[in-house]
PDB file of C-alpha atoms in Angstrom:
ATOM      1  CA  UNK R   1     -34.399 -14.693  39.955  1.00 55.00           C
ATOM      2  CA  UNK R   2     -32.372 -11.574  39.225  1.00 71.00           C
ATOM      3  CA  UNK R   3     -32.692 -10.737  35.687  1.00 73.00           C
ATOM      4  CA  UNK R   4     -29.145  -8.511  35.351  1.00 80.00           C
ATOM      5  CA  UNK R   5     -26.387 -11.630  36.544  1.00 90.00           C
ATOM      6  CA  UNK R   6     -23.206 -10.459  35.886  1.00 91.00           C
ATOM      7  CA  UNK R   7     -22.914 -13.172  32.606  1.00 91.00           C
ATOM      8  CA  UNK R   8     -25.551 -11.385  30.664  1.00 92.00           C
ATOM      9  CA  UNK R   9     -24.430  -8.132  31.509  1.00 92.00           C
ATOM     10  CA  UNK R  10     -20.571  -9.073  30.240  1.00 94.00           C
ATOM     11  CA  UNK R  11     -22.466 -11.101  27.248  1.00 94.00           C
ATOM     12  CA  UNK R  12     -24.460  -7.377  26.353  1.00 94.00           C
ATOM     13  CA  UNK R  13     -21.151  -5.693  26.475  1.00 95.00           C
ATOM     14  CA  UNK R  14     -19.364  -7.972  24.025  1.00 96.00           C
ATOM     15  CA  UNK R  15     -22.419  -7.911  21.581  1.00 95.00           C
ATOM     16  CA  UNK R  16     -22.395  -3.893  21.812  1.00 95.00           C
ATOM     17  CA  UNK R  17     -18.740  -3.671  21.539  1.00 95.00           C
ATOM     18  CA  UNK R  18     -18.552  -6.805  18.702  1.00 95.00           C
ATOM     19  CA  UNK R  19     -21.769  -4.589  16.441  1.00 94.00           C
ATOM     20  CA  UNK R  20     -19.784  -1.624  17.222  1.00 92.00           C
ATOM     21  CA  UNK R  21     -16.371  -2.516  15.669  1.00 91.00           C
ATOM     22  CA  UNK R  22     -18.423  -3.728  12.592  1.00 90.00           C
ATOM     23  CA  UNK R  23     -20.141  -0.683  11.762  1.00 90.00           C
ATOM     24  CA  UNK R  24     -17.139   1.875  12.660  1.00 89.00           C
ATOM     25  CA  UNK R  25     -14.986  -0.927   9.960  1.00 86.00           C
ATOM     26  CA  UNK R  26     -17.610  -0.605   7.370  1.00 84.00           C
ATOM     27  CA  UNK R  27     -17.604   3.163   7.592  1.00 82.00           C
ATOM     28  CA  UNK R  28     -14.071   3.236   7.370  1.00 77.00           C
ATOM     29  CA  UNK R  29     -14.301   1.666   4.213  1.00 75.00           C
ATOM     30  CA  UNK R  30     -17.342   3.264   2.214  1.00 70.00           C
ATOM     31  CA  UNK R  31     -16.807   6.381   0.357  1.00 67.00           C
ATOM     32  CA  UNK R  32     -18.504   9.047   0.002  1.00 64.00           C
ATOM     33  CA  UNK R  33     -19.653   8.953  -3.835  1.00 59.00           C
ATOM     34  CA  UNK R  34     -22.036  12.825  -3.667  1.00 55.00           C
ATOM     35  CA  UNK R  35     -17.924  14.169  -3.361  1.00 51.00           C
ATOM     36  CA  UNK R  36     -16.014  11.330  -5.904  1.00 47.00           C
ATOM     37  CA  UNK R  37     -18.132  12.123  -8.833  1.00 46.00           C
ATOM     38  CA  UNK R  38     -18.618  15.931  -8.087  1.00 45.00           C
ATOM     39  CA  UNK R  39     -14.590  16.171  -8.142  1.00 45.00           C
ATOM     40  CA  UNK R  40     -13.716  13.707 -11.043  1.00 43.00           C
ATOM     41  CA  UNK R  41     -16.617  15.309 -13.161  1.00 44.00           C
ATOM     42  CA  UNK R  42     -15.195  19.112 -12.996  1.00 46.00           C
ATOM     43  CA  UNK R  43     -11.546  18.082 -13.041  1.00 46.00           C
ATOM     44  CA  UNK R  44     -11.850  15.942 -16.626  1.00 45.00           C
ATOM     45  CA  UNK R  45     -14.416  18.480 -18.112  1.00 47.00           C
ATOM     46  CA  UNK R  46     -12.134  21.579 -17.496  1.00 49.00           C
ATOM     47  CA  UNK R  47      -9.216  20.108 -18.626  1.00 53.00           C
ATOM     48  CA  UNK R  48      -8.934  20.296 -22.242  1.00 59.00           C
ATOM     49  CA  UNK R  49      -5.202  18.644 -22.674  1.00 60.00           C
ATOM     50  CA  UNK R  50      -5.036  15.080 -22.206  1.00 57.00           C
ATOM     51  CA  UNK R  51      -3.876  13.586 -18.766  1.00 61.00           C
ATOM     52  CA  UNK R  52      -0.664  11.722 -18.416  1.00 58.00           C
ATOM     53  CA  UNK R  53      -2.058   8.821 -17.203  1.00 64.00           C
ATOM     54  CA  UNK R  54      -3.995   8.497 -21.160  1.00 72.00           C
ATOM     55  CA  UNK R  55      -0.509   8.011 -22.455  1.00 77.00           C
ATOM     56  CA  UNK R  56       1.043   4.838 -22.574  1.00 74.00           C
ATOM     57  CA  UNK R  57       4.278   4.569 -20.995  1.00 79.00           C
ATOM     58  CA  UNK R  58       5.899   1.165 -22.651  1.00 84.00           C
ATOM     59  CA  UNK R  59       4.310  -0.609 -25.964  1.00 85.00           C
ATOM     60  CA  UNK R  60       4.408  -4.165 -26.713  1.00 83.00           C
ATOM     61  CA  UNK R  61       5.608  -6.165 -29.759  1.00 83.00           C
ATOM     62  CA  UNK R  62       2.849  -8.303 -31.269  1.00 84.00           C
ATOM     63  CA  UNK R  63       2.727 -11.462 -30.278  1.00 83.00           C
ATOM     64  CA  UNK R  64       0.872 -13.148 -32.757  1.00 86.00           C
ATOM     65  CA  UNK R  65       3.562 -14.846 -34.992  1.00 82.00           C
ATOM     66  CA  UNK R  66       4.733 -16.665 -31.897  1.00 69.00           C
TER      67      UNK R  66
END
């Protein structure tokens, strides 16, 4: 019997190119924390005025009452 039939050979293929698409999608969507936190942790502690994102932009009337 010939071990390498053209069926597992195109069988291996898919599996390599199916487990290959999987990890190249999950590395697409990890980040890379070592950078996130090194940037985000010298940018807030360096800036001594308060972003413009900490300010609100609309305010709500209470609710409460009904």
């Amino acid at each position: 019997m010939n071990a390498f039939t053209r069926k597992r050979i195109t069988k291996a293929a898919f599996g390599i190119a199916a487990s290959g698409a999987l990890i190249f999608s999950l590395a697409a969507c990890s980040s890379n924390s070592g950078t996130a936190t090194d940037t985000s942790s010298t940018s807030s502690s360096s800036s001594s005025e308060p972003s413009a994102a900490s300010t609100p932009a609309a305010s709500i009337a209470d609710l409460s009452n009904g």
